[in-house]
Amino acid sequence: MTARTLQIRSEHQLPQARRLVMETMKQMGFKMIDCTRFVTAASEIARNTLIHGGGGEMKISTIRENGRTGLQLLFRDQGPGIPEVEQALRPGYTTGKGMGKGLSGAKNLSHRFSISCPPGEGCNVTLVRWK
Amino acid sequence: MSSTIPVLKMGDLALVSIQIDMDDQLALSLQEDLSQRILDWRARGVIIDISALDIVDSFIGRVLANIAQIASLLDARTVVVGMQPAVAITMVELGINLAGVRTALNLEKGVWLLRDATVDGEALTPSVDSDDGQDPADSQ
């Protein structure tokens, strides 16, 4: 699969992002439970990109590493960033719009999770789930 | 988005089946719509069928919990029915717990659950008269 990029600029694009991840995972032959896990993680991060990042994009691509195949999602926004990323990763951290489970939950539901949000430079969040 | 999720009246229950992947706005309008229906219909129970939902993320989880809380303030009970096993597993791993939201495996069990919650022995839904006049609840 070649990489695809989806804009996340409005609320209507959240269901689109979920659908794209779900369909790609099904095509790749992921188990249904893993599709549910990873689409949920994607939904949490996509909403962050939209609400806290003021919009951005999601790049979706397959990756191969040490004989494994996985799906990688890269979320980018040009928002204010997060001054205290470590704190934001703790369960229960909330900005009042969700349940405070977004980042920590997405991390739990991914095999690889990295986040970089230098203040003033926006956020880069990478999620990987191996097949 | 102009689409809405239909709310059906079934006796004194308000019934919703979420068949599409809701965007956030639609989820919030469902919350408002249901609250109004509870009042308009004097509904005593709300059943939300999520069997068609592939995922419940923290936002939708919060909307479900809010609906249950609002309904409770309006003197109605809420049961969420039909959750897929993969959704249940994911919610636990995500760390969401739907505190205060009752669940049932399917619509039928959800209706029975609300029926059992009677006030002074009065059923919350009209009993269905079978030919022998026996209440279906008694024959279970």
PDB file of C-alpha atoms in Angstrom:
ATOM      1  CA  MET A   1       0.000   0.000   0.000  1.00  0.00           C
ATOM      2  CA  THR A   2       1.249   3.422  -0.793  1.00  0.00           C
ATOM      3  CA  ALA A   3       0.897   5.963   1.967  1.00  0.00           C
ATOM      4  CA  ARG A   4      -2.266   8.006   2.036  1.00  0.00           C
ATOM      5  CA  THR A   5      -2.867  11.298   3.740  1.00  0.00           C
ATOM      6  CA  LEU A   6      -6.219  12.411   5.035  1.00  0.00           C
ATOM      7  CA  GLN A   7      -6.955  15.930   6.159  1.00  0.00           C
ATOM      8  CA  ILE A   8      -8.488  16.307   9.593  1.00  0.00           C
ATOM      9  CA  ARG A   9      -9.930  19.790   9.438  1.00  0.00           C
ATOM     10  CA  SER A  10     -13.562  19.313  10.430  1.00  0.00           C
ATOM     11  CA  GLU A  11     -15.651  17.007  12.558  1.00  0.00           C
ATOM     12  CA  HIS A  12     -16.955  15.149   9.529  1.00  0.00           C
ATOM     13  CA  GLN A  13     -13.450  13.980   8.856  1.00  0.00           C
ATOM     14  CA  LEU A  14     -13.236  12.031  12.116  1.00  0.00           C
ATOM     15  CA  PRO A  15     -15.629   9.313  10.871  1.00  0.00           C
ATOM     16  CA  GLN A  16     -13.731   9.386   7.550  1.00  0.00           C
ATOM     17  CA  ALA A  17     -10.446   8.800   9.357  1.00  0.00           C
ATOM     18  CA  ARG A  18     -11.956   5.915  11.349  1.00  0.00           C
ATOM     19  CA  ARG A  19     -13.387   4.374   8.186  1.00  0.00           C
ATOM     20  CA  LEU A  20     -10.080   4.620   6.327  1.00  0.00           C
ATOM     21  CA  VAL A  21      -8.171   2.928   9.160  1.00  0.00           C
ATOM     22  CA  MET A  22     -10.828   0.223   9.534  1.00  0.00           C
ATOM     23  CA  GLU A  23     -10.960  -0.559   5.810  1.00  0.00           C
ATOM     24  CA  THR A  24      -7.199  -0.609   5.454  1.00  0.00           C
ATOM     25  CA  MET A  25      -6.812  -2.972   8.410  1.00  0.00           C
ATOM     26  CA  LYS A  26      -9.484  -5.312   7.076  1.00  0.00           C
ATOM     27  CA  GLN A  27      -7.756  -5.375   3.696  1.00  0.00           C
ATOM     28  CA  MET A  28      -4.455  -6.165   5.413  1.00  0.00           C
ATOM     29  CA  GLY A  29      -6.090  -9.067   7.235  1.00  0.00           C
ATOM     30  CA  PHE A  30      -5.945  -7.802  10.821  1.00  0.00           C
ATOM     31  CA  LYS A  31      -8.142  -9.628  13.332  1.00  0.00           C
ATOM     32  CA  MET A  32     -11.427  -7.823  14.006  1.00  0.00           C
ATOM     33  CA  ILE A  33     -10.588  -7.195  17.668  1.00  0.00           C
ATOM     34  CA  ASP A  34      -7.312  -5.537  16.651  1.00  0.00           C
ATOM     35  CA  CYS A  35      -9.158  -3.409  14.090  1.00  0.00           C
ATOM     36  CA  THR A  36     -11.480  -2.227  16.862  1.00  0.00           C
ATOM     37  CA  ARG A  37      -8.537  -1.485  19.173  1.00  0.00           C
ATOM     38  CA  PHE A  38      -6.543   0.479  16.644  1.00  0.00           C
ATOM     39  CA  VAL A  39      -9.456   2.375  15.090  1.00  0.00           C
ATOM     40  CA  THR A  40     -10.382   3.472  18.623  1.00  0.00           C
ATOM     41  CA  ALA A  41      -6.816   4.655  19.241  1.00  0.00           C
ATOM     42  CA  ALA A  42      -6.872   6.507  15.913  1.00  0.00           C
ATOM     43  CA  SER A  43     -10.168   8.142  16.827  1.00  0.00           C
ATOM     44  CA  GLU A  44      -8.749   9.463  20.112  1.00  0.00           C
ATOM     45  CA  ILE A  45      -5.696  10.984  18.445  1.00  0.00           C
ATOM     46  CA  ALA A  46      -7.634  12.316  15.447  1.00  0.00           C
ATOM     47  CA  ARG A  47      -9.933  14.178  17.824  1.00  0.00           C
ATOM     48  CA  ASN A  48      -6.917  15.649  19.628  1.00  0.00           C
ATOM     49  CA  THR A  49      -5.504  16.778  16.287  1.00  0.00           C
ATOM     50  CA  LEU A  50      -8.771  18.508  15.483  1.00  0.00           C
ATOM     51  CA  ILE A  51      -9.657  20.001  18.855  1.00  0.00           C
ATOM     52  CA  HIS A  52      -6.310  20.766  20.470  1.00  0.00           C
ATOM     53  CA  GLY A  53      -4.201  21.067  17.339  1.00  0.00           C
ATOM     54  CA  GLY A  54      -6.751  23.126  15.440  1.00  0.00           C
ATOM     55  CA  GLY A  55      -6.748  20.595  12.612  1.00  0.00           C
ATOM     56  CA  GLY A  56      -4.039  18.707  10.795  1.00  0.00           C
ATOM     57  CA  GLU A  57      -3.584  15.500   8.889  1.00  0.00           C
ATOM     58  CA  MET A  58      -3.266  11.758   9.280  1.00  0.00           C
ATOM     59  CA  LYS A  59      -0.808   9.824   7.170  1.00  0.00           C
ATOM     60  CA  ILE A  60      -1.507   6.119   6.958  1.00  0.00           C
ATOM     61  CA  SER A  61       1.050   3.615   5.684  1.00  0.00           C
ATOM     62  CA  THR A  62       2.080  -0.001   6.018  1.00  0.00           C
ATOM     63  CA  ILE A  63       5.472  -0.698   7.507  1.00  0.00           C
ATOM     64  CA  ARG A  64       7.678  -3.767   7.558  1.00  0.00           C
ATOM     65  CA  GLU A  65      10.240  -4.381  10.232  1.00  0.00           C
ATOM     66  CA  ASN A  66      12.069  -7.567  11.230  1.00  0.00           C
ATOM     67  CA  GLY A  67       9.704  -9.643   9.143  1.00  0.00           C
ATOM     68  CA  ARG A  68       6.613  -8.100  10.727  1.00  0.00           C
ATOM     69  CA  THR A  69       3.952  -6.116   8.942  1.00  0.00           C
ATOM     70  CA  GLY A  70       2.132  -3.308  10.632  1.00  0.00           C
ATOM     71  CA  LEU A  71       0.033  -0.262  10.073  1.00  0.00           C
ATOM     72  CA  GLN A  72       1.457   3.122  10.965  1.00  0.00           C
ATOM     73  CA  LEU A  73      -0.535   6.274  11.565  1.00  0.00           C
ATOM     74  CA  LEU A  74       1.167   9.624  11.722  1.00  0.00           C
ATOM     75  CA  PHE A  75      -0.848  12.572  13.023  1.00  0.00           C
ATOM     76  CA  ARG A  76       0.458  16.082  12.531  1.00  0.00           C
ATOM     77  CA  ASP A  77      -0.949  19.422  13.527  1.00  0.00           C
ATOM     78  CA  GLN A  78       0.337  22.979  13.764  1.00  0.00           C
ATOM     79  CA  GLY A  79      -1.347  23.762  17.048  1.00  0.00           C
ATOM     80  CA  PRO A  80       0.163  25.157  20.243  1.00  0.00           C
ATOM     81  CA  GLY A  81       1.767  21.832  21.197  1.00  0.00           C
ATOM     82  CA  ILE A  82       1.576  20.370  24.696  1.00  0.00           C
ATOM     83  CA  PRO A  83       3.886  21.902  27.320  1.00  0.00           C
ATOM     84  CA  GLU A  84       3.786  18.869  29.616  1.00  0.00           C
ATOM     85  CA  VAL A  85       3.490  15.792  27.445  1.00  0.00           C
ATOM     86  CA  GLU A  86       4.381  13.412  30.285  1.00  0.00           C
ATOM     87  CA  GLN A  87       1.486  14.745  32.308  1.00  0.00           C
ATOM     88  CA  ALA A  88      -0.886  14.567  29.335  1.00  0.00           C
ATOM     89  CA  LEU A  89      -0.037  10.881  28.921  1.00  0.00           C
ATOM     90  CA  ARG A  90      -1.287  10.059  32.390  1.00  0.00           C
ATOM     91  CA  PRO A  91      -4.748   8.472  32.556  1.00  0.00           C
ATOM     92  CA  GLY A  92      -7.210  11.000  33.879  1.00  0.00           C
ATOM     93  CA  TYR A  93      -5.499  14.009  32.346  1.00  0.00           C
ATOM     94  CA  THR A  94      -8.297  15.935  30.754  1.00  0.00           C
ATOM     95  CA  THR A  95      -9.001  19.229  29.118  1.00  0.00           C
ATOM     96  CA  GLY A  96     -12.625  18.765  30.028  1.00  0.00           C
ATOM     97  CA  LYS A  97     -13.914  17.584  26.678  1.00  0.00           C
ATOM     98  CA  GLY A  98     -13.475  13.839  27.041  1.00  0.00           C
ATOM     99  CA  MET A  99     -12.897  11.307  29.761  1.00  0.00           C
ATOM    100  CA  GLY A 100      -9.199  12.000  30.164  1.00  0.00           C
ATOM    101  CA  LYS A 101      -8.406   8.717  28.487  1.00  0.00           C
ATOM    102  CA  GLY A 102      -7.436   9.928  25.034  1.00  0.00           C
ATOM    103  CA  LEU A 103      -3.648   9.817  24.992  1.00  0.00           C
ATOM    104  CA  SER A 104      -3.058   7.148  27.618  1.00  0.00           C
ATOM    105  CA  GLY A 105      -5.790   4.989  26.097  1.00  0.00           C
ATOM    106  CA  ALA A 106      -4.444   5.342  22.569  1.00  0.00           C
ATOM    107  CA  LYS A 107      -1.011   4.363  23.883  1.00  0.00           C
ATOM    108  CA  ASN A 108      -2.443   1.238  25.511  1.00  0.00           C
ATOM    109  CA  LEU A 109      -4.166   0.242  22.289  1.00  0.00           C
ATOM    110  CA  SER A 110      -1.042   0.628  20.130  1.00  0.00           C
ATOM    111  CA  HIS A 111       2.116  -1.478  19.934  1.00  0.00           C
ATOM    112  CA  ARG A 112       4.284   1.565  19.345  1.00  0.00           C
ATOM    113  CA  PHE A 113       3.406   5.061  20.420  1.00  0.00           C
ATOM    114  CA  SER A 114       5.459   8.183  20.233  1.00  0.00           C
ATOM    115  CA  ILE A 115       4.485  11.778  20.741  1.00  0.00           C
ATOM    116  CA  SER A 116       6.378  14.977  20.268  1.00  0.00           C
ATOM    117  CA  CYS A 117       4.690  18.286  20.983  1.00  0.00           C
ATOM    118  CA  PRO A 118       7.209  21.086  21.367  1.00  0.00           C
ATOM    119  CA  PRO A 119       5.332  24.216  22.465  1.00  0.00           C
ATOM    120  CA  GLY A 120       4.655  26.444  19.508  1.00  0.00           C
ATOM    121  CA  GLU A 121       5.459  23.759  16.960  1.00  0.00           C
ATOM    122  CA  GLY A 122       2.392  21.534  17.022  1.00  0.00           C
ATOM    123  CA  CYS A 123       2.166  17.811  17.675  1.00  0.00           C
ATOM    124  CA  ASN A 124       3.479  14.730  15.918  1.00  0.00           C
ATOM    125  CA  VAL A 125       1.946  11.502  17.119  1.00  0.00           C
ATOM    126  CA  THR A 126       2.908   8.117  15.693  1.00  0.00           C
ATOM    127  CA  LEU A 127       0.941   4.942  16.306  1.00  0.00           C
ATOM    128  CA  VAL A 128       1.841   1.459  15.083  1.00  0.00           C
ATOM    129  CA  ARG A 129      -0.057  -1.777  15.398  1.00  0.00           C
ATOM    130  CA  TRP A 130       1.605  -5.009  14.252  1.00  0.00           C
ATOM    131  CA  LYS A 131      -0.373  -7.710  12.567  1.00  0.00           C
TER     132      LYS A 131
ATOM    133  CA  MET B   1     -24.630  17.480   9.134  1.00  0.00           C
ATOM    134  CA  SER B   2     -28.370  17.324   8.621  1.00  0.00           C
ATOM    135  CA  SER B   3     -29.042  13.667   9.445  1.00  0.00           C
ATOM    136  CA  THR B   4     -30.498  12.715  12.774  1.00  0.00           C
ATOM    137  CA  ILE B   5     -30.827   9.455  14.642  1.00  0.00           C
ATOM    138  CA  PRO B   6     -34.457   8.420  14.973  1.00  0.00           C
ATOM    139  CA  VAL B   7     -35.853   7.974  18.462  1.00  0.00           C
ATOM    140  CA  LEU B   8     -38.742   5.502  18.597  1.00  0.00           C
ATOM    141  CA  LYS B   9     -41.491   5.315  21.171  1.00  0.00           C
ATOM    142  CA  MET B  10     -42.250   1.877  22.541  1.00  0.00           C
ATOM    143  CA  GLY B  11     -44.788   2.032  25.349  1.00  0.00           C
ATOM    144  CA  ASP B  12     -43.121   4.203  27.949  1.00  0.00           C
ATOM    145  CA  LEU B  13     -39.670   3.530  26.575  1.00  0.00           C
ATOM    146  CA  ALA B  14     -37.647   5.670  24.197  1.00  0.00           C
ATOM    147  CA  LEU B  15     -35.674   3.479  21.843  1.00  0.00           C
ATOM    148  CA  VAL B  16     -32.616   4.444  19.822  1.00  0.00           C
ATOM    149  CA  SER B  17     -30.587   2.256  17.520  1.00  0.00           C
ATOM    150  CA  ILE B  18     -27.322   3.841  16.467  1.00  0.00           C
ATOM    151  CA  GLN B  19     -26.684   2.504  12.997  1.00  0.00           C
ATOM    152  CA  ILE B  20     -24.010   4.881  11.761  1.00  0.00           C
ATOM    153  CA  ASP B  21     -20.623   6.104  12.830  1.00  0.00           C
ATOM    154  CA  MET B  22     -21.690   9.369  14.456  1.00  0.00           C
ATOM    155  CA  ASP B  23     -19.654  12.507  14.200  1.00  0.00           C
ATOM    156  CA  ASP B  24     -19.380  14.403  17.458  1.00  0.00           C
ATOM    157  CA  GLN B  25     -22.117  16.879  16.602  1.00  0.00           C
ATOM    158  CA  LEU B  26     -24.596  14.132  15.812  1.00  0.00           C
ATOM    159  CA  ALA B  27     -23.803  12.420  19.120  1.00  0.00           C
ATOM    160  CA  LEU B  28     -24.481  15.652  21.001  1.00  0.00           C
ATOM    161  CA  SER B  29     -27.737  16.276  19.133  1.00  0.00           C
ATOM    162  CA  LEU B  30     -28.853  12.752  20.026  1.00  0.00           C
ATOM    163  CA  GLN B  31     -28.234  13.639  23.670  1.00  0.00           C
ATOM    164  CA  GLU B  32     -30.488  16.701  23.390  1.00  0.00           C
ATOM    165  CA  ASP B  33     -33.096  14.952  21.285  1.00  0.00           C
ATOM    166  CA  LEU B  34     -33.419  12.074  23.734  1.00  0.00           C
ATOM    167  CA  SER B  35     -33.768  14.390  26.715  1.00  0.00           C
ATOM    168  CA  GLN B  36     -36.653  16.171  25.000  1.00  0.00           C
ATOM    169  CA  ARG B  37     -38.356  12.894  24.071  1.00  0.00           C
ATOM    170  CA  ILE B  38     -38.158  11.649  27.640  1.00  0.00           C
ATOM    171  CA  LEU B  39     -40.041  14.738  28.690  1.00  0.00           C
ATOM    172  CA  ASP B  40     -42.523  14.780  25.775  1.00  0.00           C
ATOM    173  CA  TRP B  41     -43.370  11.105  26.101  1.00  0.00           C
ATOM    174  CA  ARG B  42     -42.986  10.898  29.871  1.00  0.00           C
ATOM    175  CA  ALA B  43     -40.688   7.976  29.113  1.00  0.00           C
ATOM    176  CA  ARG B  44     -39.596   5.897  32.080  1.00  0.00           C
ATOM    177  CA  GLY B  45     -36.803   4.131  30.274  1.00  0.00           C
ATOM    178  CA  VAL B  46     -34.291   4.678  27.484  1.00  0.00           C
ATOM    179  CA  ILE B  47     -32.761   1.888  25.452  1.00  0.00           C
ATOM    180  CA  ILE B  48     -29.728   2.608  23.295  1.00  0.00           C
ATOM    181  CA  ASP B  49     -28.774  -0.138  20.881  1.00  0.00           C
ATOM    182  CA  ILE B  50     -25.099   0.041  19.892  1.00  0.00           C
ATOM    183  CA  SER B  51     -24.860  -3.372  18.201  1.00  0.00           C
ATOM    184  CA  ALA B  52     -23.965  -1.721  14.885  1.00  0.00           C
ATOM    185  CA  LEU B  53     -21.107   0.313  16.387  1.00  0.00           C
ATOM    186  CA  ASP B  54     -17.601  -0.965  15.619  1.00  0.00           C
ATOM    187  CA  ILE B  55     -16.011   1.325  18.133  1.00  0.00           C
ATOM    188  CA  VAL B  56     -16.886   3.341  21.217  1.00  0.00           C
ATOM    189  CA  ASP B  57     -14.158   5.871  21.906  1.00  0.00           C
ATOM    190  CA  SER B  58     -13.866   8.098  24.966  1.00  0.00           C
ATOM    191  CA  PHE B  59     -16.076  10.773  23.417  1.00  0.00           C
ATOM    192  CA  ILE B  60     -18.943   8.423  22.596  1.00  0.00           C
ATOM    193  CA  GLY B  61     -18.446   6.783  25.998  1.00  0.00           C
ATOM    194  CA  ARG B  62     -18.892  10.144  27.631  1.00  0.00           C
ATOM    195  CA  VAL B  63     -22.011  10.877  25.571  1.00  0.00           C
ATOM    196  CA  LEU B  64     -23.543   7.544  26.660  1.00  0.00           C
ATOM    197  CA  ALA B  65     -22.709   8.265  30.300  1.00  0.00           C
ATOM    198  CA  ASN B  66     -24.143  11.782  29.972  1.00  0.00           C
ATOM    199  CA  ILE B  67     -27.371  10.497  28.436  1.00  0.00           C
ATOM    200  CA  ALA B  68     -27.801   8.058  31.314  1.00  0.00           C
ATOM    201  CA  GLN B  69     -27.164  10.805  33.835  1.00  0.00           C
ATOM    202  CA  ILE B  70     -29.552  13.261  32.184  1.00  0.00           C
ATOM    203  CA  ALA B  71     -32.226  10.565  31.851  1.00  0.00           C
ATOM    204  CA  SER B  72     -31.784   9.728  35.513  1.00  0.00           C
ATOM    205  CA  LEU B  73     -32.403  13.367  36.458  1.00  0.00           C
ATOM    206  CA  LEU B  74     -35.558  13.186  34.336  1.00  0.00           C
ATOM    207  CA  ASP B  75     -36.636  10.059  36.218  1.00  0.00           C
ATOM    208  CA  ALA B  76     -35.877   7.596  33.432  1.00  0.00           C
ATOM    209  CA  ARG B  77     -33.499   4.646  33.434  1.00  0.00           C
ATOM    210  CA  THR B  78     -31.064   3.957  30.633  1.00  0.00           C
ATOM    211  CA  VAL B  79     -29.885   0.610  29.323  1.00  0.00           C
ATOM    212  CA  VAL B  80     -27.224   0.299  26.618  1.00  0.00           C
ATOM    213  CA  VAL B  81     -27.726  -2.911  24.670  1.00  0.00           C
ATOM    214  CA  GLY B  82     -25.906  -4.959  22.063  1.00  0.00           C
ATOM    215  CA  MET B  83     -22.300  -4.007  22.743  1.00  0.00           C
ATOM    216  CA  GLN B  84     -19.938  -6.065  20.596  1.00  0.00           C
ATOM    217  CA  PRO B  85     -17.323  -8.081  22.534  1.00  0.00           C
ATOM    218  CA  ALA B  86     -14.478  -6.311  20.705  1.00  0.00           C
ATOM    219  CA  VAL B  87     -15.932  -2.976  21.794  1.00  0.00           C
ATOM    220  CA  ALA B  88     -16.152  -4.146  25.418  1.00  0.00           C
ATOM    221  CA  ILE B  89     -12.532  -5.354  25.396  1.00  0.00           C
ATOM    222  CA  THR B  90     -11.315  -2.130  23.817  1.00  0.00           C
ATOM    223  CA  MET B  91     -13.221   0.037  26.290  1.00  0.00           C
ATOM    224  CA  VAL B  92     -11.601  -1.763  29.206  1.00  0.00           C
ATOM    225  CA  GLU B  93      -8.146  -1.367  27.668  1.00  0.00           C
ATOM    226  CA  LEU B  94      -8.851   2.264  26.885  1.00  0.00           C
ATOM    227  CA  GLY B  95      -9.760   2.789  30.516  1.00  0.00           C
ATOM    228  CA  ILE B  96     -13.364   3.865  30.001  1.00  0.00           C
ATOM    229  CA  ASN B  97     -15.886   2.656  32.479  1.00  0.00           C
ATOM    230  CA  LEU B  98     -19.475   3.573  31.881  1.00  0.00           C
ATOM    231  CA  ALA B  99     -20.231   4.277  35.510  1.00  0.00           C
ATOM    232  CA  GLY B 100     -23.951   4.517  36.058  1.00  0.00           C
ATOM    233  CA  VAL B 101     -24.830   3.021  32.683  1.00  0.00           C
ATOM    234  CA  ARG B 102     -26.613  -0.283  32.766  1.00  0.00           C
ATOM    235  CA  THR B 103     -26.043  -2.724  29.940  1.00  0.00           C
ATOM    236  CA  ALA B 104     -27.850  -5.747  28.568  1.00  0.00           C
ATOM    237  CA  LEU B 105     -26.748  -8.231  25.934  1.00  0.00           C
ATOM    238  CA  ASN B 106     -29.533  -7.443  23.505  1.00  0.00           C
ATOM    239  CA  LEU B 107     -32.675  -5.398  22.999  1.00  0.00           C
ATOM    240  CA  GLU B 108     -34.969  -8.065  24.431  1.00  0.00           C
ATOM    241  CA  LYS B 109     -32.952  -8.381  27.638  1.00  0.00           C
ATOM    242  CA  GLY B 110     -32.801  -4.591  27.860  1.00  0.00           C
ATOM    243  CA  VAL B 111     -36.587  -4.367  27.730  1.00  0.00           C
ATOM    244  CA  TRP B 112     -36.912  -7.041  30.423  1.00  0.00           C
ATOM    245  CA  LEU B 113     -34.398  -5.224  32.594  1.00  0.00           C
ATOM    246  CA  LEU B 114     -36.486  -2.047  32.456  1.00  0.00           C
ATOM    247  CA  ARG B 115     -39.691  -4.007  32.901  1.00  0.00           C
ATOM    248  CA  ASP B 116     -38.301  -5.520  36.076  1.00  0.00           C
ATOM    249  CA  ALA B 117     -37.686  -2.049  37.406  1.00  0.00           C
ATOM    250  CA  THR B 118     -41.270  -1.515  38.353  1.00  0.00           C
ATOM    251  CA  VAL B 119     -42.773   1.052  40.625  1.00  0.00           C
ATOM    252  CA  ASP B 120     -45.334  -0.388  42.996  1.00  0.00           C
ATOM    253  CA  GLY B 121     -45.591  -3.432  40.805  1.00  0.00           C
ATOM    254  CA  GLU B 122     -46.593  -1.381  37.828  1.00  0.00           C
ATOM    255  CA  ALA B 123     -44.706  -2.435  34.735  1.00  0.00           C
ATOM    256  CA  LEU B 124     -42.778   0.247  32.880  1.00  0.00           C
ATOM    257  CA  THR B 125     -43.936  -1.124  29.544  1.00  0.00           C
ATOM    258  CA  PRO B 126     -47.431  -2.263  28.660  1.00  0.00           C
ATOM    259  CA  SER B 127     -47.710  -6.002  29.072  1.00  0.00           C
ATOM    260  CA  VAL B 128     -48.292  -7.932  25.893  1.00  0.00           C
ATOM    261  CA  ASP B 129     -51.443  -9.991  26.128  1.00  0.00           C
ATOM    262  CA  SER B 130     -50.896 -13.519  24.941  1.00  0.00           C
ATOM    263  CA  ASP B 131     -53.811 -15.775  23.984  1.00  0.00           C
ATOM    264  CA  ASP B 132     -53.932 -17.504  27.334  1.00  0.00           C
ATOM    265  CA  GLY B 133     -53.893 -14.168  29.069  1.00  0.00           C
ATOM    266  CA  GLN B 134     -50.640 -15.027  30.761  1.00  0.00           C
ATOM    267  CA  ASP B 135     -48.089 -12.279  31.202  1.00  0.00           C
ATOM    268  CA  PRO B 136     -45.011 -13.235  29.191  1.00  0.00           C
ATOM    269  CA  ALA B 137     -42.904 -12.303  32.191  1.00  0.00           C
ATOM    270  CA  ASP B 138     -44.464 -15.123  34.200  1.00  0.00           C
ATOM    271  CA  SER B 139     -43.740 -17.782  31.653  1.00  0.00           C
ATOM    272  CA  GLN B 140     -39.989 -17.150  31.604  1.00  0.00           C
TER     273      GLN B 140
END
